Coordinates of C-alpha atoms in Angstrom, one line a residue:
X1 CA 114.2 0.3 -13.1
X2 CA 114.3 1.2 -9.2
X3 CA 117.1 3.3 -8.2
X4 CA 117.4 4.3 -4.6
X5 CA 119.7 6.7 -2.9
X6 CA 122.4 5.7 -0.6
X7 CA 122.0 5.5 3.3
X8 CA 122.3 8.7 4.5
X9 CA 124.7 9.2 7.8
X10 CA 123.1 9.6 11.1
X11 CA 120.0 7.7 10.3
X12 CA 119.1 5.3 13.3
X13 CA 120.5 2.0 12.8
X14 CA 117.4 0.2 13.1
X15 CA 115.8 1.7 10.5
X16 CA 119.3 1.8 8.1
X17 CA 119.1 -2.0 9.2
X18 CA 115.6 -2.3 7.7
X19 CA 116.2 -0.5 4.9
X20 CA 119.2 -2.6 3.7
X21 CA 117.0 -5.8 4.5
X22 CA 114.5 -4.4 2.3
X23 CA 116.9 -3.9 -0.5
X24 CA 118.2 -7.3 -0.2
X25 CA 114.5 -8.6 -0.3
X26 CA 114.2 -6.7 -3.5
X27 CA 117.0 -8.2 -5.3
X28 CA 115.5 -11.5 -4.5
X29 CA 112.3 -10.4 -6.2
X30 CA 110.2 -10.4 -3.1
X31 CA 108.6 -7.2 -3.6
X32 CA 105.8 -7.5 -0.9
X33 CA 108.7 -8.6 1.8
X34 CA 110.6 -5.6 0.7
X35 CA 107.9 -3.2 0.8
X36 CA 107.2 -4.3 4.8
X37 CA 110.7 -3.7 5.3
X38 CA 110.7 -0.2 3.6
X39 CA 107.6 0.6 5.7
X40 CA 109.2 -0.3 8.7
X41 CA 112.3 1.7 8.2
X42 CA 110.4 4.8 7.5
X43 CA 108.3 4.2 10.9
X44 CA 111.6 3.9 13.0
X45 CA 112.9 7.3 11.8
X46 CA 110.7 10.1 10.8
X47 CA 113.4 12.2 9.0
X48 CA 114.6 9.1 6.8
X49 CA 113.8 9.4 3.5
X50 CA 115.1 6.6 1.2
X51 CA 112.6 4.0 2.7
X52 CA 109.9 6.5 1.5
X53 CA 111.7 7.0 -1.9
X54 CA 111.7 3.3 -2.6
X55 CA 108.1 2.9 -1.7
X56 CA 107.2 5.3 -3.7
X57 CA 109.1 4.0 -6.8
X58 CA 107.6 0.5 -5.9
X59 CA 104.1 1.5 -5.8
X60 CA 104.5 3.7 -9.1
X61 CA 105.9 0.8 -10.8
X62 CA 103.2 -1.5 -9.5
X63 CA 100.6 0.8 -10.8
X64 CA 99.4 1.8 -7.4
X65 CA 99.4 5.3 -8.5
X66 CA 97.3 6.3 -5.4
X67 CA 99.9 5.0 -2.5
X68 CA 102.6 6.4 -4.8
X69 CA 101.1 9.8 -5.0
X70 CA 100.6 9.5 -0.7
X71 CA 104.3 8.7 -0.6
X72 CA 105.6 11.5 -2.6
X73 CA 103.8 13.8 -0.5
X74 CA 105.8 12.2 2.6
X75 CA 108.9 12.6 0.5
X76 CA 108.4 16.4 0.4
X77 CA 107.3 16.6 4.1
X78 CA 111.0 14.9 4.7
X79 CA 113.4 16.2 2.3
X80 CA 111.4 18.6 -0.2
X81 CA 114.9 19.1 -2.2
X82 CA 115.0 15.1 -2.6
X83 CA 111.7 15.2 -4.1
X84 CA 112.8 17.2 -7.0
X85 CA 114.0 13.9 -9.3
X86 CA 110.4 12.2 -8.8
X87 CA 108.5 15.3 -10.0
X88 CA 107.8 14.1 -13.2
X89 CA 106.9 10.4 -12.1
X90 CA 104.5 12.1 -9.6
X91 CA 102.8 14.0 -12.7
X92 CA 102.8 10.8 -14.4
X93 CA 101.0 9.0 -11.4
X94 CA 98.3 11.8 -10.9
X95 CA 97.6 11.7 -14.8
X96 CA 97.3 8.4 -14.3
X97 CA 94.4 8.3 -12.1
X98 CA 92.7 11.0 -14.4
X99 CA 93.8 14.0 -12.4
X100 CA 95.3 16.1 -15.3
X101 CA 94.7 19.1 -13.9
X102 CA 96.8 18.2 -10.6
X103 CA 99.5 17.2 -12.7
X104 CA 99.3 20.3 -14.6
X105 CA 99.3 22.5 -11.4
X106 CA 102.4 20.6 -10.0
X107 CA 104.5 21.4 -13.0
X108 CA 103.4 25.0 -13.5
X109 CA 105.4 26.6 -10.6
X110 CA 108.7 24.9 -12.1
X111 CA 107.5 26.2 -15.7
X112 CA 107.4 29.6 -14.2
X113 CA 110.4 29.8 -12.5
X114 CA 112.3 28.2 -15.1
X115 CA 113.8 25.7 -12.0
X116 CA 113.3 22.3 -13.7
X117 CA 116.9 20.5 -14.0
X118 CA 117.9 20.0 -17.7
X119 CA 117.6 16.1 -17.3
X120 CA 113.7 16.2 -16.4
X121 CA 112.8 19.0 -19.2
X122 CA 112.0 17.0 -22.0
X123 CA 109.9 14.5 -20.2
X124 CA 108.2 17.2 -18.4
X125 CA 107.5 19.2 -21.5
X126 CA 105.7 16.1 -22.7
X127 CA 103.7 15.4 -19.8
X128 CA 102.7 19.2 -19.4
X129 CA 101.4 19.1 -23.4
X130 CA 99.4 15.8 -22.6
X131 CA 98.1 17.7 -19.4
X132 CA 97.0 20.5 -21.5
X133 CA 95.4 18.5 -23.9
X134 CA 93.4 16.5 -21.5
X135 CA 92.0 19.5 -19.4
X136 CA 90.7 21.1 -22.9
X137 CA 88.5 17.6 -23.6
X138 CA 85.0 17.2 -22.2
X139 CA 84.4 13.9 -20.8
X140 CA 81.1 12.4 -22.2
X141 CA 79.0 11.0 -19.8
X142 CA 77.7 8.2 -21.8
X143 CA 81.2 6.3 -21.7
X144 CA 81.3 3.3 -19.9
X145 CA 83.9 0.7 -19.3
X146 CA 83.5 -3.2 -17.9
X147 CA 85.8 -5.9 -17.9
X148 CA 84.5 -8.8 -19.8
X149 CA 85.2 -11.1 -16.8
X150 CA 86.3 -14.7 -16.4
X151 CA 84.7 -16.4 -19.6
X152 CA 87.3 -14.0 -21.7
X153 CA 89.8 -13.1 -19.7
X154 CA 92.9 -14.7 -17.8
X155 CA 95.9 -14.2 -16.0
X156 CA 97.8 -14.1 -19.0
X157 CA 97.3 -11.5 -21.7
X158 CA 94.1 -10.9 -24.0
X159 CA 93.9 -8.6 -26.7
X160 CA 93.1 -7.9 -30.7
X161 CA 89.5 -8.4 -29.8
X162 CA 87.2 -9.2 -33.0
X163 CA 83.2 -9.1 -33.2
X164 CA 81.2 -10.6 -36.1
X165 CA 79.0 -8.7 -38.0
X166 CA 76.1 -10.5 -36.0
X167 CA 77.5 -9.6 -32.8
X168 CA 77.4 -13.3 -31.9
X169 CA 81.2 -14.7 -32.5
X170 CA 84.2 -13.0 -30.8
X171 CA 87.6 -13.7 -31.4
X172 CA 90.8 -12.6 -29.6
X173 CA 94.5 -13.4 -29.4
X174 CA 95.9 -14.7 -25.7
X175 CA 99.6 -14.7 -25.1
X176 CA 100.5 -17.8 -23.1
X177 CA 104.3 -16.9 -22.7
X178 CA 106.9 -14.9 -24.3
X179 CA 106.5 -16.7 -27.6
X180 CA 103.2 -18.2 -27.8
X181 CA 100.2 -16.6 -28.9
X182 CA 97.0 -17.9 -29.8
X183 CA 93.5 -17.6 -31.4
X184 CA 90.7 -18.0 -28.9
X185 CA 86.7 -17.8 -29.8
X186 CA 83.7 -16.9 -27.7
X187 CA 80.0 -17.2 -28.8
X188 CA 77.3 -15.0 -27.6
X189 CA 74.7 -16.6 -25.7
X190 CA 71.7 -16.4 -23.5
X191 CA 73.9 -15.3 -20.3
X192 CA 76.1 -13.6 -22.4
X193 CA 79.6 -14.8 -23.9
X194 CA 80.9 -18.3 -23.3
X195 CA 83.6 -19.5 -22.2
X196 CA 86.6 -19.0 -24.3
X197 CA 88.4 -21.8 -26.1
X198 CA 91.1 -21.9 -28.7
X199 CA 90.3 -21.6 -32.1
X200 CA 89.7 -25.2 -33.6
X201 CA 92.0 -26.8 -36.7
X202 CA 95.4 -26.2 -37.3
X203 CA 95.4 -22.4 -36.6
X204 CA 97.1 -22.6 -33.7
X205 CA 99.7 -24.7 -34.6
X206 CA 102.3 -22.0 -35.0
X207 CA 103.7 -20.2 -32.1
X208 CA 104.0 -16.7 -34.1
X209 CA 100.6 -15.2 -35.0
X210 CA 99.2 -11.4 -34.8
X211 CA 95.8 -9.9 -35.0
X212 CA 93.0 -11.0 -36.9
X213 CA 90.0 -9.9 -39.1
X214 CA 86.6 -12.0 -39.9
X215 CA 85.2 -11.6 -43.2
X216 CA 81.2 -10.4 -43.1
X217 CA 79.8 -13.9 -44.1
X218 CA 82.8 -15.4 -41.2
X219 CA 84.1 -17.6 -44.3
X220 CA 87.6 -16.2 -44.8
X221 CA 89.8 -15.2 -41.9
X222 CA 92.6 -12.8 -42.4
X223 CA 95.4 -12.8 -39.8
X224 CA 99.1 -11.8 -39.2
X225 CA 101.9 -14.5 -39.1
X226 CA 105.3 -15.4 -38.7
X227 CA 105.9 -18.8 -40.8
X228 CA 109.4 -19.7 -41.3
X229 CA 110.7 -19.4 -44.7
X230 CA 107.3 -18.7 -46.2
X231 CA 106.8 -14.8 -45.9
X232 CA 108.2 -12.1 -47.2
X233 CA 109.2 -10.2 -43.9
X234 CA 109.5 -10.9 -40.2
X235 CA 105.6 -10.5 -39.9
X236 CA 103.1 -11.2 -43.2
X237 CA 99.2 -11.0 -43.8
X238 CA 97.5 -14.5 -44.8
X239 CA 94.0 -15.6 -45.1
X240 CA 92.2 -19.2 -44.4
X241 CA 89.0 -19.8 -45.7
X242 CA 86.4 -22.1 -44.2
X243 CA 85.3 -25.5 -45.5
X244 CA 83.3 -28.8 -44.4
X245 CA 86.8 -29.9 -43.4
X246 CA 88.0 -27.0 -41.6
X247 CA 90.2 -23.8 -42.4
X248 CA 92.0 -24.3 -45.4
X249 CA 95.9 -24.1 -45.9
X250 CA 97.1 -20.5 -45.1
X251 CA 97.7 -18.3 -48.4
X252 CA 100.1 -15.6 -48.4
X253 CA 98.3 -12.0 -49.4
X254 CA 101.5 -11.7 -51.8
X255 CA 103.9 -8.7 -52.7
X256 CA 101.1 -5.9 -53.2
X257 CA 100.3 -5.9 -49.6
X258 CA 102.9 -7.7 -47.8
X259 CA 106.8 -6.3 -47.9
X260 CA 110.3 -7.1 -46.6
X261 CA 109.1 -5.3 -43.5
X262 CA 106.9 -6.3 -40.5
X263 CA 103.2 -5.8 -42.0
X264 CA 100.4 -6.9 -39.6
X265 CA 97.0 -6.2 -38.2
X266 CA 94.7 -6.6 -40.8
X267 CA 91.0 -5.6 -41.2
X268 CA 88.8 -6.5 -43.8
X269 CA 86.1 -3.9 -45.2
X270 CA 82.9 -5.0 -45.1
X271 CA 82.4 -5.8 -48.5
X272 CA 85.5 -7.7 -48.7
X273 CA 86.9 -5.1 -51.1
X274 CA 89.5 -3.0 -49.3
X275 CA 91.9 -4.2 -46.4
X276 CA 93.6 -1.9 -44.0
X277 CA 96.7 -3.1 -42.0
X278 CA 99.7 -1.6 -40.4
X279 CA 103.3 -1.7 -41.5
X280 CA 106.7 -0.5 -40.8
X281 CA 108.3 -0.2 -44.2
X282 CA 110.5 2.6 -44.4
X283 CA 108.5 4.7 -46.8
X284 CA 106.2 5.8 -44.7
X285 CA 105.6 8.8 -42.4
X286 CA 106.7 7.4 -39.0
X287 CA 107.6 3.9 -37.3
X288 CA 104.6 2.2 -38.1
X289 CA 102.0 3.4 -40.6
X290 CA 98.6 2.3 -41.7
X291 CA 98.0 1.1 -45.5
X292 CA 95.0 0.0 -47.7
X293 CA 94.6 -2.2 -50.4
X294 CA 91.6 -2.4 -53.0
X295 CA 90.6 -4.9 -54.8
X296 CA 90.6 -4.8 -58.8
X297 CA 87.8 -5.6 -61.2
X298 CA 89.6 -9.4 -61.5
X299 CA 89.4 -9.7 -57.8
X300 CA 92.9 -9.4 -57.2
X301 CA 94.6 -7.0 -54.5
X302 CA 95.9 -3.7 -55.6
X303 CA 99.4 -2.3 -54.6
X304 CA 99.0 -1.2 -51.0
X305 CA 98.4 2.6 -50.4
X306 CA 99.5 4.7 -47.5
X307 CA 96.8 6.2 -45.8
X308 CA 98.5 9.7 -45.9
X309 CA 99.5 12.3 -43.3
X310 CA 95.9 12.9 -41.9
X311 CA 96.1 9.5 -40.4
X312 CA 99.5 8.8 -40.0
X313 CA 102.2 10.5 -38.1
X314 CA 105.9 10.8 -37.4
X315 CA 105.2 8.1 -34.5
X316 CA 103.3 4.5 -34.4
X317 CA 99.9 4.5 -36.3
X318 CA 98.4 1.1 -36.3
X319 CA 95.9 -1.5 -35.3
X320 CA 93.1 -0.2 -38.1
X321 CA 89.6 -1.2 -37.5
X322 CA 87.1 -0.6 -40.2
X323 CA 83.7 -0.7 -39.3
X324 CA 80.5 -2.4 -40.8
X325 CA 79.5 1.2 -41.9
X326 CA 82.9 0.3 -44.4
X327 CA 83.0 4.6 -43.2
X328 CA 84.5 4.6 -39.6
X329 CA 88.2 3.8 -39.4
X330 CA 89.4 3.3 -35.5
X331 CA 93.2 3.0 -35.0
X332 CA 95.7 3.3 -32.2
X333 CA 98.5 6.0 -32.4
X334 CA 101.0 7.5 -30.1
X335 CA 101.8 10.4 -32.8
X336 CA 98.2 12.5 -32.5
X337 CA 98.1 14.6 -29.4
X338 CA 96.0 12.5 -26.9
X339 CA 95.9 11.5 -23.1
X340 CA 99.6 9.9 -22.8
X341 CA 101.0 6.8 -24.0
X342 CA 99.0 5.5 -27.6
X343 CA 95.5 6.5 -27.5
X344 CA 92.5 5.1 -30.0
X345 CA 90.9 7.5 -32.6
X346 CA 88.3 7.4 -35.2
X347 CA 88.6 9.3 -38.9
X348 CA 85.7 9.2 -41.3
X349 CA 86.1 8.1 -45.1
X350 CA 84.7 11.1 -47.0
X351 CA 82.9 10.6 -50.7
X352 CA 86.2 11.3 -52.5
X353 CA 87.9 8.4 -50.4
X354 CA 89.9 10.9 -48.2
X355 CA 89.7 11.0 -44.2
X356 CA 88.2 13.4 -41.8
X357 CA 90.5 14.5 -38.9
X358 CA 91.1 11.8 -36.5
X359 CA 89.1 12.2 -33.2
X360 CA 90.1 11.1 -29.8
X361 CA 87.9 8.5 -28.2
X362 CA 88.3 10.7 -25.0
X363 CA 88.8 9.9 -21.2
X364 CA 88.3 6.9 -19.7
X365 CA 88.7 5.0 -22.6
X366 CA 92.2 6.4 -23.6
X367 CA 94.0 7.1 -20.4
X368 CA 97.9 8.0 -19.7
X369 CA 98.7 4.4 -20.5
X370 CA 99.0 2.5 -23.8
X371 CA 95.7 1.4 -25.4
X372 CA 96.2 -0.8 -28.3
X373 CA 93.3 -2.3 -30.3
X374 CA 89.8 -2.1 -30.6
X375 CA 86.5 -3.7 -32.4
X376 CA 83.2 -1.8 -32.6
X377 CA 79.8 -3.5 -32.4
X378 CA 77.2 -3.6 -35.3
X379 CA 75.2 -0.8 -33.4
X380 CA 78.3 1.5 -33.5
X381 CA 78.0 2.2 -29.9
X382 CA 79.2 -0.4 -28.2
X383 CA 83.1 -1.5 -28.4
X384 CA 85.6 -3.7 -27.2
X385 CA 89.2 -2.7 -26.4
X386 CA 92.4 -4.4 -24.9
X387 CA 93.7 -2.1 -21.8
X388 CA 95.8 -2.9 -18.7
X389 CA 93.3 -1.4 -15.9
X390 CA 93.3 -2.0 -11.9
X391 CA 90.6 -4.7 -12.4
X392 CA 92.7 -6.7 -14.8
X393 CA 92.9 -10.4 -14.6
X394 CA 96.7 -10.3 -15.1
X395 CA 98.2 -7.9 -18.0
X396 CA 96.0 -7.0 -20.8
X397 CA 92.4 -7.6 -20.6
X398 CA 89.6 -6.9 -23.0
X399 CA 86.7 -4.3 -21.8
X400 CA 83.2 -4.1 -23.1
X401 CA 83.0 -0.2 -23.5
X402 CA 80.0 2.5 -24.5
X403 CA 81.6 5.1 -27.0
X404 CA 80.8 9.0 -26.7
X405 CA 78.0 10.1 -29.5
X406 CA 80.5 11.8 -31.3
X407 CA 82.7 8.9 -32.0
X408 CA 80.3 5.9 -32.4
X409 CA 80.0 4.4 -35.9
X410 CA 76.7 4.5 -38.2
X411 CA 74.6 1.5 -37.0
X412 CA 74.5 -1.3 -39.2
X413 CA 72.2 -4.2 -39.7
X414 CA 72.8 -7.1 -41.9
X415 CA 70.6 -9.5 -44.1
X416 CA 71.9 -12.9 -45.4
X417 CA 70.7 -15.3 -48.2
X418 CA 71.2 -16.1 -52.1
X419 CA 70.7 -15.1 -55.4
X420 CA 68.9 -17.2 -57.7
X421 CA 68.0 -17.3 -61.4
X422 CA 64.3 -17.1 -61.4
X423 CA 63.8 -19.8 -64.3
X424 CA 66.1 -22.7 -63.1
X425 CA 66.1 -21.9 -59.5
X426 CA 70.0 -22.4 -59.3
X427 CA 72.0 -20.2 -57.4
X428 CA 74.2 -17.5 -59.7
X429 CA 77.2 -15.5 -59.3
X430 CA 76.4 -11.9 -59.0
X431 CA 77.4 -8.1 -58.0
X432 CA 75.7 -6.4 -55.0
X433 CA 76.2 -3.0 -54.2
X434 CA 74.5 -0.7 -51.5
X435 CA 74.4 3.1 -52.6
X436 CA 73.3 6.3 -51.0
X437 CA 70.1 7.3 -52.8
X438 CA 70.2 11.1 -52.0
X439 CA 73.9 11.0 -53.4
X440 CA 74.4 8.2 -55.7
X441 CA 77.5 7.4 -53.9
X442 CA 78.2 3.8 -53.7
X443 CA 78.5 2.8 -49.9
X444 CA 79.8 -0.9 -50.1
X445 CA 80.0 -3.5 -52.9
X446 CA 80.4 -7.5 -53.1
X447 CA 81.0 -10.2 -55.4
X448 CA 78.8 -12.8 -54.6
X449 CA 80.1 -16.3 -56.2
X450 CA 78.4 -19.1 -57.8
X451 CA 76.8 -20.4 -54.6
X452 CA 74.9 -17.3 -54.4
X453 CA 75.2 -17.1 -50.6
X454 CA 75.9 -13.7 -49.0
X455 CA 75.7 -12.1 -45.8
X456 CA 75.4 -8.1 -46.0
X457 CA 76.1 -5.3 -43.6
X458 CA 73.2 -2.4 -44.1
X459 CA 74.5 0.8 -42.6
X460 CA 72.0 3.3 -41.1
X461 CA 70.7 5.9 -43.8
X462 CA 67.4 7.2 -44.1
X463 CA 67.2 5.0 -47.1
X464 CA 69.3 2.7 -49.0
X465 CA 69.8 1.7 -52.6
X466 CA 70.0 -1.9 -53.3
X467 CA 71.5 -3.4 -56.8
X468 CA 72.2 -6.8 -58.0
X469 CA 73.5 -7.7 -61.4
X470 CA 74.3 -10.9 -63.0
X471 CA 75.7 -11.7 -66.4
X472 CA 72.6 -12.6 -68.8
X473 CA 69.9 -11.6 -66.3
X474 CA 67.8 -9.0 -65.9
X475 CA 69.1 -6.3 -63.0
X476 CA 67.1 -6.0 -59.3
X477 CA 67.1 -2.7 -58.0
X478 CA 65.3 -1.5 -55.2
X479 CA 65.1 1.5 -52.5
X480 CA 64.5 0.6 -49.0
X481 CA 63.5 3.3 -46.5
X482 CA 64.9 2.7 -43.3
X483 CA 61.8 1.0 -41.8
X484 CA 62.2 -1.7 -44.5
X485 CA 66.0 -2.0 -43.5
X486 CA 64.9 -2.4 -39.7
X487 CA 62.2 -5.2 -40.6
X488 CA 65.1 -6.9 -42.9
X489 CA 67.5 -6.9 -40.3
X490 CA 68.9 -10.4 -39.5
X491 CA 66.5 -12.3 -41.7
X492 CA 67.1 -14.6 -45.0
X493 CA 66.1 -13.0 -48.3
X494 CA 66.6 -15.1 -51.6
X495 CA 66.4 -12.5 -54.8
X496 CA 65.5 -13.9 -58.2
X497 CA 66.9 -12.6 -61.2
X498 CA 65.1 -13.3 -64.5
X499 CA 67.3 -14.6 -67.3
X500 CA 67.4 -12.5 -70.7
X501 CA 67.1 -14.7 -73.6
X502 CA 66.5 -12.6 -76.5
X503 CA 64.0 -9.6 -76.0
X504 CA 63.0 -8.3 -72.7
X505 CA 60.6 -5.5 -71.9
X506 CA 60.3 -3.6 -68.4
X507 CA 58.9 -0.8 -66.8
X508 CA 61.2 1.3 -64.9
X509 CA 60.1 0.9 -60.6
X510 CA 62.4 4.1 -59.3
X511 CA 63.0 6.5 -62.2
X512 CA 61.5 9.8 -61.1
X513 CA 61.0 13.0 -63.1
X514 CA 60.2 16.6 -61.8
X515 CA 56.6 17.5 -62.4
X516 CA 55.6 18.0 -66.0
X517 CA 59.2 18.1 -66.7
X518 CA 62.0 15.9 -68.0
X519 CA 64.4 16.4 -65.3
X520 CA 65.8 13.1 -63.4
X521 CA 65.6 13.3 -59.8
X522 CA 68.8 12.1 -58.1
X523 CA 67.1 9.2 -56.5
X524 CA 66.7 7.8 -60.1
X525 CA 70.5 7.2 -60.1
X526 CA 70.1 4.1 -57.9
X527 CA 67.9 1.7 -60.8
X528 CA 69.6 3.5 -63.5
X529 CA 73.3 2.9 -62.5
X530 CA 72.1 -0.6 -62.0
X531 CA 71.0 -0.8 -65.8
X532 CA 74.3 0.7 -66.8
X533 CA 75.9 -2.0 -65.3
X534 CA 74.0 -4.5 -66.9
X535 CA 74.5 -2.7 -70.3
X536 CA 78.5 -2.7 -69.9
X537 CA 78.7 -6.3 -69.0
X538 CA 76.5 -7.4 -71.8
X539 CA 78.2 -6.0 -75.0
X540 CA 75.7 -7.9 -77.6
X541 CA 72.6 -5.8 -75.6
X542 CA 70.6 -3.2 -77.1
X543 CA 67.9 -0.8 -75.5
X544 CA 64.8 0.8 -76.5
X545 CA 63.7 3.3 -74.2
X546 CA 60.0 4.2 -74.1
X547 CA 58.0 7.6 -72.7
X548 CA 54.5 7.0 -71.6
X549 CA 52.1 9.8 -70.3
X550 CA 48.1 9.6 -69.1
X551 CA 45.9 11.4 -71.3
X552 CA 45.6 14.7 -69.5
X553 CA 46.7 17.6 -72.0
X554 CA 47.0 17.4 -75.9
X555 CA 48.3 14.8 -77.7
X556 CA 51.2 16.8 -79.0
X557 CA 52.0 17.9 -75.5
X558 CA 52.3 14.5 -74.0
X559 CA 54.1 13.0 -77.1
X560 CA 56.6 15.8 -76.5
X561 CA 57.2 15.2 -72.8
X562 CA 57.4 11.5 -73.1
X563 CA 59.9 11.7 -75.8
X564 CA 61.7 14.2 -73.9
X565 CA 62.0 11.8 -70.6
X566 CA 62.9 9.0 -72.9
X567 CA 65.7 11.0 -74.2
X568 CA 66.6 11.8 -70.5
X569 CA 66.9 8.5 -69.8
X570 CA 69.1 7.9 -73.0
X571 CA 71.3 10.9 -72.4
X572 CA 72.2 9.5 -68.9
X573 CA 73.2 6.2 -69.8
X574 CA 75.2 7.7 -72.6
X575 CA 76.7 9.9 -70.0
X576 CA 77.6 6.9 -68.4
X577 CA 79.4 5.1 -71.2
X578 CA 76.8 3.4 -73.1
X579 CA 77.5 4.0 -76.8
X580 CA 74.5 6.0 -78.6
X581 CA 74.2 3.6 -81.3
X582 CA 73.0 1.2 -78.7
X583 CA 70.5 3.2 -77.5
X584 CA 66.7 4.0 -79.1
X585 CA 64.2 6.6 -77.7
X586 CA 60.6 7.0 -78.4
X587 CA 57.9 9.1 -77.1
X588 CA 54.6 7.4 -77.4
X589 CA 52.0 9.9 -75.3
X590 CA 49.4 8.5 -74.3
X591 CA 48.8 5.8 -77.2
X592 CA 49.6 2.6 -74.9
X593 CA 47.9 2.9 -71.4
X594 CA 48.1 0.1 -69.0
X595 CA 45.4 1.2 -67.0
X596 CA 42.2 3.3 -67.0
X597 CA 42.5 7.1 -67.5
X598 CA 39.5 7.7 -65.5
X599 CA 41.1 7.3 -61.9
X600 CA 43.8 9.1 -60.3
X601 CA 45.4 5.4 -59.7
X602 CA 44.9 4.6 -63.1
X603 CA 46.7 7.8 -64.6
X604 CA 49.6 7.2 -62.1
X605 CA 50.3 3.8 -63.6
X606 CA 50.1 5.3 -67.3
X607 CA 52.9 7.9 -66.4
X608 CA 55.9 5.7 -66.7
X609 CA 59.0 4.9 -68.8
X610 CA 59.7 1.3 -69.6
X611 CA 62.8 -0.1 -71.8
X612 CA 63.2 -3.3 -74.1
X613 CA 66.5 -5.1 -74.3
X614 CA 67.2 -6.8 -77.1
X615 CA 70.2 -9.1 -77.5
X616 CA 71.8 -9.4 -80.6

């Protein structure tokens, strides 16, 4: 809101007339004519400060901060006392150009002399704190920012970017007028993203929609909308599912997620088992907080949980984005100390489910202005933000950025395929889980329906544990070294599970012991946990565990070692909740070789543990 001082007595009539004409043009919303007249008024009288103040405020409001700074300096030349009410605005202009040190130095004398008028102190203190924070931060040279251009951006506002896990499909919102927001989509081609078009089908029929999130397999879209007489509050979160005939009818996610208040900005985890969103429900820490809801074993959403004071503040914390690594959570906040308005931060999920202290993405990704939403690509380094910058096509535009090293997500790949019955070749429902072999910690889990189809994000680790279970079938367990994961990336795989009809025998592939001992190595948990899962879901299954050795050493030593190893596996199963009466253990020593003990290779094959499943 512009507010100009009155004409000071003694100005030349020509200068005063030009100034008055400038005010008249401004009242008619002819800003460019007003600027011309104010400049003319200033040129006619070198002592006249009112048109300079007007120009300072106009350029400041237009975010032409360099021109505003120049005119503030001219105010000081003409009347230093008249510049004082605009001191903080000058500091904001400097900070908005990233010149936080200059803004800090501008304020310092007034703080030292305690000469700030009371009406400026609150805003000056806030700016001072921002400048101190900004000066303490190092700018990462690897950060880059590029407007996505005319294929995505327009004179309207574009925001809430979303990128598919394959980095092939781009979605965003476009505000067409005060009350109209629509979904737009663009596809990656040889020459970059195609010209954006409205999302097809009926999703854009309703005017009041919000941010969205696409499932990893591209089959389910979660989004916020304000459907008249359909929701619990002003905005609720809905989902639609893709079919051969288009998107399904919107389904409200229910009262365990939605409330009587504003619920928006959903972000679905890559395994589909948790959803993050923002809400202004009153029991939070501030105006808007971030919440998460988890799916239970029956596939229903549990009561939403506030992410707590590590993430949420007294301010607004919103627009969460959970990366495909299922650990890196990006969000916008004006409550954590930052570079000005709302900044974007990243926090990492710990093994116990808590969060690390959020890290600011840094300047120039975050600026003195508001940064509101982000989507991070599968490589963890590239991202997309909505921002209003000097090269904007109009209002908010979407920019492609490169993140600083310390704020990048873990690089992810993806594989797609299906689960089939090895005998009938028909697709089957299954449970697929990715674990960290070193710790046994499950990183993500996916329930695959009877179509057997899946698309799975693979986070970056030195190795990955893959487990697949389906009722009535042998489990699949594998530890993939990173080279194998890279080789699999983007390809299609069909996994076959052998049906267990009555009796089934199998040798453990990736159960390892310490040398000449019965101590299980940690990496063994990947395969053993898959077996535990099978036994828990097949109540009529009993298991016989058999230990085997080569013929090195005495028969007594081999029999004892093989029994101890069978017992170690049996004890592991029992500790994981399998009833003792379902577990038998045998040590067979070197009595049942499967290869020639005369060679090192043969002896290695004979040193094994196996099991037999019997269905009662």
